[in-house]
Amino acid sequence: MNFSSPNLLTVAVNNTLTPFTLPCGQIVRPVGPMYPSGYFRQELIFDFFNYAGIHRSVCLLSLPEPHVTGLLLHPEVVTRLDGPAVGNVWYVVESSANNSGFAAANVSCAVKIFDKDGTIVFESGSSCTGTADLDSPRLWWPIGSESQEVGHMYQLEVILLVDSHVVDIYRQSFGLRSVKVEADGLYINDKLFYFCGFGKHEDFHVFGRGFNLPLMVKDFSLMAWTGANSFRTSHYPYAEEVMEYADQHGVVVIDESPAVGLHEFPNETLKHHQRVMEELVDRDYLHPSVVMWSVANEPKSTDRQAEYYFRTVFDHVRKLDPSRPVTFVIGGSNASLDRAAQFADIICLNHYYGWYTDTGVLNLVSPQLMYDVKTWRDRFQKPVIMTEYGADTIAGLHTSPSFVFSEEYQVELMAEYFTAFDQLRAAGILAGEMVWNFADFMTDQQVNRVWGNRKGIFTRERQPKAGAHVVRQRYHSLASRDSHNSSELRNLAPEHLYQVISVV
């Protein structure tokens, strides 16, 4: 680095996909008189556009010497038999001091923990390792939690000192909450949580997958408008700013790896998959909004090799983070043949009854869905989340009676799913429902994709379709139903909900 003149930093980016990358793809090289010499094409094994380039913010850090090089932080809620729970925060501060010729005796750390209001709740004078016990901790609660503080975050501050002189300051946010899975679903702070949310994509018609702060705020505002409490980072890790915003606003996240399109399971891919999960857990471990890891989306999990592959991946993730449940998202499989669902803590299903199967036949949607979900439950005895369902919908296309691709068809199809969801939830089987998709998004060019995937309840420009009002009515009504103090929750809901369907 030359501080007295301009510096040029060059980064090479390659978006070529192979069977050994995540996500997966392949390079096809057709030959013959119909193709020029050397012709090839990139084929994708997934349904979203393969953008290239640097999508996220780039930060260049100028660090002092010595400086903080790492912070190991493990927050947990400890239940006591003789009293209320306490917050236990274990920390280890790593620095470059020892590598810079400084004697260990001359290096110290002043550690403080602040609550959301800036009040110091813990202070340690010299040690770079320690444990903070927080009595009566302010827990992180998800949005919609009745009479609870939503999205509370603590901040740990490390001041690195050499010979009593401050040389570096590092701050890290974290939250305190517990997560566990029981037969009827996922519990946050010992309270049953029902997922009302979306599968999403980082995608916009102007700048593709490039990160944009105003768009992030817009998307979270629209999710709040619908009454949603969660989303899945389909099908890759999202920007760090998104995760921080979810923390602060109490939005629950299923954090998914880029392992989409897994149809083969070579050892090279397995090793890469393990490294990817290490990077994901390392980056997002301290986000309380992340309640579950998803290791893959719609792999060929009926394949014989999938059993060893996913046993290895699941075991690896649980060693990295024993505090969270682990899952993967199932599509194109069935309960009797699947070889990977046995390792998941929660069964996550993608199903498109009335769309990809028995297209247009709405009266089959509810009974088929009921049968299939119960089949998965009967075999694996685990709660089920419907992580994808929906129909492509062209905004402004109206038909009477409803017809595929019309706004009316999307609305009526959702109503059939809601009927099944209510019965499955009442039976203690269903742990959540997540619409596919939050907004329309770009795909590669296909004859069954009209300028992208149109299953969003919002357009790619974030304008609502009729389905957005239906989902809004559904999610706010579920929040009112779940409240022990219904009048309090109803005060949070809009005065006028678009009454397209009835919710009992």
XYZ file of C-alpha atoms in Angstrom:
504
model
C 0.000 0.000 0.000
C 1.403 3.355 -1.065
C -0.024 6.140 1.087
C 1.520 8.941 -0.963
C -0.012 8.090 -4.346
C -3.071 6.348 -5.844
C -3.247 2.568 -5.547
C -4.852 0.176 -8.018
C -6.556 -2.943 -6.663
C -7.706 -5.440 -9.292
C -10.145 -8.239 -8.465
C -10.972 -10.999 -10.948
C -14.476 -12.467 -10.664
C -15.595 -15.674 -12.373
C -19.224 -16.829 -12.356
C -18.610 -20.101 -14.214
C -20.534 -22.934 -12.557
C -19.610 -26.626 -12.586
C -20.820 -29.762 -10.755
C -18.214 -28.949 -8.091
C -19.281 -25.357 -7.382
C -22.104 -24.146 -5.165
C -24.510 -23.439 -6.722
C -24.043 -26.146 -9.316
C -24.062 -25.904 -13.080
C -22.351 -27.323 -16.109
C -20.651 -26.166 -19.295
C -22.141 -27.778 -22.416
C -20.182 -27.837 -25.677
C -22.456 -28.931 -28.544
C -20.717 -29.925 -31.770
C -21.848 -30.294 -35.346
C -22.661 -28.145 -38.347
C -25.294 -26.149 -36.425
C -22.722 -24.668 -34.028
C -19.534 -22.675 -34.630
C -16.190 -24.074 -33.546
C -15.538 -23.603 -29.830
C -19.184 -22.833 -29.025
C -20.284 -23.523 -25.446
C -23.051 -22.506 -23.090
C -23.484 -22.341 -19.326
C -26.389 -24.467 -18.116
C -27.897 -23.852 -14.680
C -29.470 -26.403 -12.343
C -31.556 -23.811 -10.527
C -34.202 -21.200 -11.260
C -32.653 -17.770 -10.771
C -30.304 -15.620 -12.815
C -26.579 -16.299 -12.546
C -25.360 -12.746 -12.033
C -21.649 -11.922 -12.091
C -19.569 -9.296 -10.355
C -19.146 -8.037 -6.805
C -22.665 -7.687 -5.405
C -21.859 -6.482 -1.908
C -20.246 -3.478 -0.260
C -16.442 -3.431 -0.259
C -14.613 -2.071 2.797
C -10.898 -1.356 3.069
C -9.586 -1.296 6.636
C -6.561 0.597 7.862
C -5.575 -1.092 11.129
C -3.158 -0.047 13.869
C -0.372 -2.298 15.013
C -1.060 -4.143 17.172
C -4.802 -4.610 16.606
C -7.682 -6.939 17.397
C -7.554 -9.841 14.936
C -10.488 -11.867 16.194
C -13.235 -12.129 18.764
C -14.656 -15.452 19.872
C -18.036 -14.782 21.434
C -20.609 -17.263 22.659
C -23.821 -15.851 24.141
C -26.416 -18.188 25.613
C -29.437 -18.166 27.883
C -28.975 -20.415 30.915
C -32.080 -21.656 32.699
C -31.833 -22.012 36.474
C -34.042 -24.236 38.574
C -33.915 -21.846 41.522
C -34.695 -18.610 39.698
C -34.994 -16.698 36.451
C -32.734 -17.334 33.481
C -29.384 -15.581 33.182
C -27.402 -14.491 30.169
C -24.016 -16.136 29.880
C -21.517 -14.493 27.497
C -18.153 -16.193 27.017
C -15.498 -14.257 25.100
C -11.887 -14.510 23.913
C -10.127 -11.534 22.318
C -7.345 -12.317 19.847
C -4.784 -9.724 18.761
C -1.619 -9.323 16.730
C 0.275 -8.099 19.803
C 2.104 -11.355 20.423
C 3.227 -11.495 16.791
C 4.451 -7.917 16.944
C 7.062 -8.406 19.641
C 4.983 -7.199 22.588
C 5.261 -9.115 25.838
C 2.020 -10.776 26.855
C 2.228 -9.092 30.261
C 2.023 -5.698 28.590
C -1.151 -6.504 26.624
C -4.564 -6.149 28.256
C -8.210 -5.765 27.297
C -10.946 -3.621 28.780
C -14.262 -5.281 27.972
C -17.698 -3.731 28.391
C -21.185 -4.878 27.446
C -23.879 -2.288 26.747
C -27.602 -2.861 26.437
C -29.780 -1.224 23.781
C -30.085 1.951 25.850
C -26.329 2.350 26.223
C -26.262 1.229 29.862
C -23.157 -0.720 30.910
C -24.297 -4.138 32.155
C -20.844 -5.758 32.398
C -17.293 -4.457 32.749
C -13.938 -6.210 33.006
C -10.675 -4.404 33.515
C -7.733 -6.351 32.100
C -8.272 -9.918 30.908
C -8.722 -10.714 27.220
C -10.748 -13.804 28.112
C -13.701 -14.090 30.409
C -17.342 -14.822 31.040
C -20.051 -12.263 31.649
C -23.107 -13.290 33.666
C -26.057 -11.014 32.972
C -28.839 -11.272 35.539
C -32.364 -10.641 34.264
C -31.158 -10.339 30.663
C -33.178 -8.506 28.032
C -33.912 -11.299 25.595
C -34.131 -10.972 21.833
C -37.747 -11.560 20.793
C -39.168 -11.882 17.271
C -41.629 -9.415 15.815
C -45.190 -10.128 16.930
C -44.150 -11.360 20.381
C -46.845 -10.252 22.787
C -45.744 -7.893 25.585
C -42.070 -8.514 24.823
C -39.208 -6.317 23.689
C -38.642 -6.998 19.998
C -35.128 -7.152 18.572
C -33.081 -6.242 21.651
C -29.357 -6.253 20.896
C -26.384 -5.987 23.237
C -23.007 -4.616 22.193
C -19.662 -5.889 23.438
C -16.823 -3.364 23.299
C -13.170 -4.415 23.425
C -10.451 -1.853 24.123
C -7.008 -3.305 23.380
C -4.222 -1.761 25.457
C -0.446 -2.081 25.295
C 1.430 -0.674 28.287
C -1.885 0.880 29.387
C -2.186 2.816 26.108
C -5.250 2.316 23.902
C -4.204 0.899 20.514
C -7.470 -0.483 19.110
C -11.217 -0.594 19.797
C -13.553 -3.277 18.446
C -17.327 -3.543 18.886
C -19.616 -6.497 18.228
C -23.403 -6.711 18.532
C -25.143 -9.862 19.753
C -28.460 -10.991 21.147
C -29.610 -13.388 23.842
C -32.323 -15.892 23.047
C -32.870 -19.640 23.115
C -33.988 -21.905 20.267
C -35.168 -25.499 20.391
C -37.298 -27.882 18.343
C -40.127 -29.943 19.790
C -42.630 -32.228 18.082
C -45.009 -29.359 17.335
C -42.487 -26.827 16.056
C -39.698 -24.387 16.840
C -39.557 -22.557 20.165
C -37.888 -19.185 20.715
C -37.316 -18.405 24.403
C -39.550 -21.393 25.233
C -42.462 -19.921 23.267
C -43.814 -21.693 20.184
C -43.022 -19.706 17.045
C -45.066 -20.136 13.856
C -43.305 -19.043 10.671
C -45.356 -16.602 8.581
C -42.983 -15.491 5.905
C -41.409 -15.664 2.489
C -38.774 -17.195 0.347
C -36.884 -14.253 -1.152
C -34.183 -13.353 -3.631
C -31.679 -10.532 -3.708
C -32.890 -9.198 -7.048
C -34.107 -5.903 -8.509
C -34.870 -4.835 -12.054
C -32.357 -1.942 -12.052
C -29.208 -3.476 -10.526
C -29.748 -7.237 -10.353
C -28.307 -8.666 -7.153
C -26.264 -5.604 -6.241
C -26.849 -4.568 -2.644
C -28.889 -1.396 -2.150
C -29.810 0.088 1.237
C -33.066 1.822 0.170
C -34.291 -1.416 -1.430
C -33.469 -3.348 1.741
C -35.530 -0.936 3.833
C -38.348 -1.099 1.272
C -38.432 -4.902 1.382
C -38.495 -5.037 5.175
C -41.244 -2.400 5.210
C -43.324 -4.451 2.777
C -42.798 -7.586 4.857
C -43.992 -5.681 7.926
C -46.999 -4.449 5.923
C -47.974 -8.051 5.187
C -47.560 -9.057 8.836
C -44.713 -11.468 8.051
C -42.329 -12.488 10.826
C -39.680 -14.420 8.883
C -37.910 -15.183 5.621
C -35.457 -17.683 4.175
C -32.253 -16.511 2.492
C -33.035 -18.546 -0.602
C -30.741 -19.730 -2.058
C -27.509 -18.194 -0.754
C -26.300 -16.068 2.174
C -27.642 -12.514 2.018
C -25.733 -9.281 2.622
C -24.497 -8.721 6.174
C -26.510 -5.498 6.340
C -29.675 -7.540 5.767
C -28.850 -9.828 8.678
C -28.152 -6.860 10.959
C -31.439 -5.225 9.972
C -33.294 -8.471 10.712
C -31.660 -8.582 14.156
C -32.728 -5.047 14.980
C -36.319 -5.490 13.810
C -36.998 -8.946 15.223
C -37.384 -10.711 11.879
C -36.612 -14.436 12.053
C -34.280 -15.905 9.411
C -33.662 -19.385 8.034
C -30.079 -18.960 6.837
C -29.411 -20.950 3.667
C -26.180 -21.949 1.976
C -25.656 -21.633 -1.813
C -25.974 -25.410 -2.227
C -28.727 -25.446 -4.841
C -28.774 -27.790 -7.834
C -27.064 -30.686 -6.050
C -27.810 -33.679 -8.268
C -24.436 -35.380 -7.878
C -22.447 -35.908 -4.695
C -18.709 -36.225 -5.421
C -16.206 -35.930 -2.603
C -14.804 -32.701 -4.074
C -18.218 -31.051 -3.748
C -18.647 -32.420 -0.221
C -15.387 -30.835 0.946
C -16.334 -27.544 -0.674
C -19.793 -27.725 0.936
C -18.218 -28.163 4.357
C -15.987 -25.123 3.806
C -18.980 -23.076 2.674
C -20.884 -23.994 5.832
C -17.862 -23.061 7.957
C -17.812 -19.624 6.330
C -21.570 -19.164 6.749
C -21.648 -20.193 10.416
C -18.572 -18.091 11.175
C -20.169 -15.020 9.580
C -23.716 -15.315 10.929
C -23.275 -17.147 14.243
C -23.881 -14.038 16.363
C -27.105 -13.004 14.628
C -30.000 -13.880 16.975
C -32.403 -13.546 14.035
C -30.844 -16.690 12.556
C -32.725 -19.541 14.212
C -31.885 -22.356 11.808
C -29.282 -23.311 9.198
C -30.421 -24.667 5.838
C -27.618 -26.634 4.203
C -29.224 -27.034 0.760
C -32.248 -26.385 -1.430
C -33.950 -29.139 -3.431
C -31.042 -31.573 -3.820
C -31.579 -34.985 -5.378
C -32.029 -36.444 -1.917
C -33.407 -39.775 -3.143
C -29.991 -40.659 -4.568
C -28.125 -43.424 -2.739
C -25.026 -41.244 -2.344
C -27.078 -38.462 -0.750
C -27.278 -40.337 2.558
C -23.546 -40.308 3.287
C -23.160 -36.828 1.809
C -25.818 -35.184 3.965
C -24.972 -37.140 7.103
C -21.471 -35.696 6.779
C -22.697 -32.145 6.132
C -25.240 -32.192 8.981
C -22.700 -33.623 11.441
C -20.211 -30.961 10.426
C -22.664 -28.089 10.918
C -23.782 -29.393 14.310
C -20.160 -29.466 15.464
C -19.739 -25.892 14.254
C -22.901 -24.735 16.031
C -24.686 -27.063 18.472
C -27.058 -24.248 19.503
C -29.255 -24.131 16.387
C -31.375 -26.663 14.516
C -30.235 -27.690 11.038
C -32.402 -28.466 8.031
C -32.453 -28.569 4.245
C -35.282 -27.756 1.857
C -36.891 -30.701 0.084
C -38.299 -30.596 -3.431
C -38.962 -33.314 -5.976
C -38.673 -36.071 -3.379
C -41.085 -38.215 -1.404
C -41.102 -39.453 2.151
C -40.661 -43.141 1.362
C -37.541 -42.684 -0.781
C -35.780 -39.662 0.710
C -32.355 -40.418 2.200
C -31.495 -37.045 3.766
C -34.598 -35.934 5.683
C -33.669 -38.268 8.549
C -30.850 -35.859 9.478
C -32.936 -32.660 9.534
C -34.391 -31.260 12.755
C -37.391 -29.831 10.876
C -38.806 -31.023 7.556
C -38.932 -28.141 5.056
C -41.051 -28.821 1.968
C -41.440 -27.087 -1.382
C -44.673 -28.130 -3.125
C -46.592 -26.657 -6.029
C -49.873 -28.532 -6.154
C -52.160 -26.884 -8.672
C -49.196 -25.463 -10.548
C -46.457 -27.894 -11.589
C -48.714 -30.877 -10.897
C -52.418 -31.068 -11.795
C -52.125 -27.582 -13.236
C -55.312 -25.575 -12.869
C -57.156 -28.174 -10.772
C -57.702 -26.228 -7.568
C -59.994 -28.717 -5.836
C -57.094 -31.207 -5.609
C -54.674 -28.818 -3.896
C -55.839 -29.126 -0.302
C -56.326 -32.936 -0.137
C -53.050 -33.615 -1.960
C -51.139 -31.283 0.339
C -52.730 -32.774 3.452
C -51.835 -36.298 2.374
C -48.257 -35.463 1.470
C -47.418 -33.474 4.611
C -48.920 -36.167 6.839
C -46.830 -38.769 5.011
C -43.622 -36.896 5.848
C -44.765 -36.465 9.439
C -45.675 -40.127 9.844
C -42.298 -41.330 8.631
C -39.965 -38.869 10.369
C -42.035 -37.637 13.358
C -40.773 -34.085 12.927
C -42.532 -30.736 12.509
C -42.999 -29.492 8.946
C -42.562 -26.022 7.431
C -44.005 -25.309 3.992
C -41.059 -23.309 2.662
C -42.401 -22.837 -0.874
C -45.802 -22.814 -2.556
C -47.381 -20.544 -5.135
C -48.137 -19.816 -8.779
C -46.668 -17.607 -11.481
C -48.824 -14.502 -11.813
C -48.684 -11.756 -14.417
C -49.564 -8.470 -12.727
C -52.656 -6.974 -14.336
C -53.820 -10.210 -15.965
C -57.409 -10.845 -14.836
C -59.700 -13.698 -15.849
C -63.155 -14.882 -14.870
C -63.231 -17.709 -14.063
C -59.663 -17.846 -12.819
C -57.015 -19.182 -15.179
C -53.336 -19.959 -14.682
C -51.064 -16.891 -14.659
C -53.958 -14.606 -13.659
C -54.085 -12.712 -10.374
C -57.364 -14.485 -9.591
C -55.715 -17.893 -9.908
C -52.933 -16.975 -7.482
C -55.535 -15.800 -4.949
C -57.701 -18.914 -5.256
C -54.711 -21.256 -5.121
C -53.530 -19.607 -1.898
C -56.983 -20.068 -0.381
C -56.733 -23.820 -0.999
C -53.334 -23.955 0.678
C -54.627 -21.951 3.647
C -57.416 -24.490 4.177
C -54.870 -27.297 4.430
C -52.474 -25.225 6.535
C -55.136 -24.544 9.168
C -55.955 -28.242 9.533
C -52.306 -29.305 9.626
C -51.470 -26.681 12.204
C -54.430 -27.652 14.370
C -53.083 -31.213 14.294
C -49.708 -30.039 15.644
C -47.886 -30.915 12.405
C -47.271 -27.632 10.607
C -44.671 -25.245 12.058
C -44.893 -22.529 9.426
C -45.864 -21.320 5.961
C -43.672 -19.286 3.619
C -44.934 -17.985 0.289
C -42.825 -18.382 -2.821
C -41.964 -15.681 -3.604
C -41.850 -12.293 -1.953
C -41.267 -10.578 -5.327
C -40.794 -11.538 -8.958
C -37.174 -12.207 -9.911
C -35.036 -12.789 -12.980
C -34.151 -16.253 -14.296
C -32.292 -17.456 -17.352
C -34.231 -17.532 -20.623
C -36.784 -20.367 -20.722
C -40.051 -20.893 -22.576
C -41.885 -21.327 -19.247
C -40.490 -18.081 -17.807
C -41.992 -14.815 -19.051
C -39.053 -12.481 -18.352
C -38.286 -14.219 -15.090
C -40.133 -16.064 -12.347
C -43.487 -14.364 -11.643
C -44.498 -16.153 -8.437
C -43.976 -13.034 -6.330
C -46.874 -11.431 -4.510
C -45.072 -8.198 -5.397
C -43.748 -7.342 -8.819
C -40.026 -7.033 -9.403
C -40.545 -3.277 -8.945
C -42.214 -3.987 -5.536
C -45.800 -3.167 -6.518
C -48.488 -5.405 -4.944
C -50.517 -7.982 -6.826
C -53.893 -9.130 -5.492
C -52.076 -11.955 -3.722
C -50.193 -9.458 -1.557
C -53.452 -8.311 0.021
C -54.510 -11.913 0.591
C -51.242 -12.764 2.331
C -51.513 -9.591 4.386
C -54.963 -10.543 5.581
C -53.784 -14.085 6.307
C -50.710 -13.159 8.338
C -52.353 -10.417 10.393
C -55.290 -12.724 11.120
C -52.937 -15.490 12.262
C -51.189 -13.032 14.587
C -54.544 -12.086 16.111
C -55.496 -15.736 16.516
C -52.219 -16.604 18.218
C -52.347 -13.757 20.708
C -53.351 -14.493 24.290
C -54.510 -10.897 24.343
C -56.189 -10.628 20.953
C -57.243 -7.019 21.390
C -53.606 -5.994 21.895
C -52.454 -7.718 18.694
C -55.398 -6.402 16.718
C -54.360 -2.899 17.666
C -51.142 -3.553 15.737
C -52.973 -4.761 12.624
C -54.299 -2.433 9.925
C -57.842 -1.157 10.392
C -58.927 -2.365 6.968
C -57.726 -5.681 5.600
C -58.561 -6.607 2.050
C -61.201 -9.293 2.624
C -60.681 -11.642 -0.300
C -60.918 -14.873 1.657
C -62.330 -15.704 5.037
C -60.031 -16.815 7.826
C -61.835 -18.550 10.654
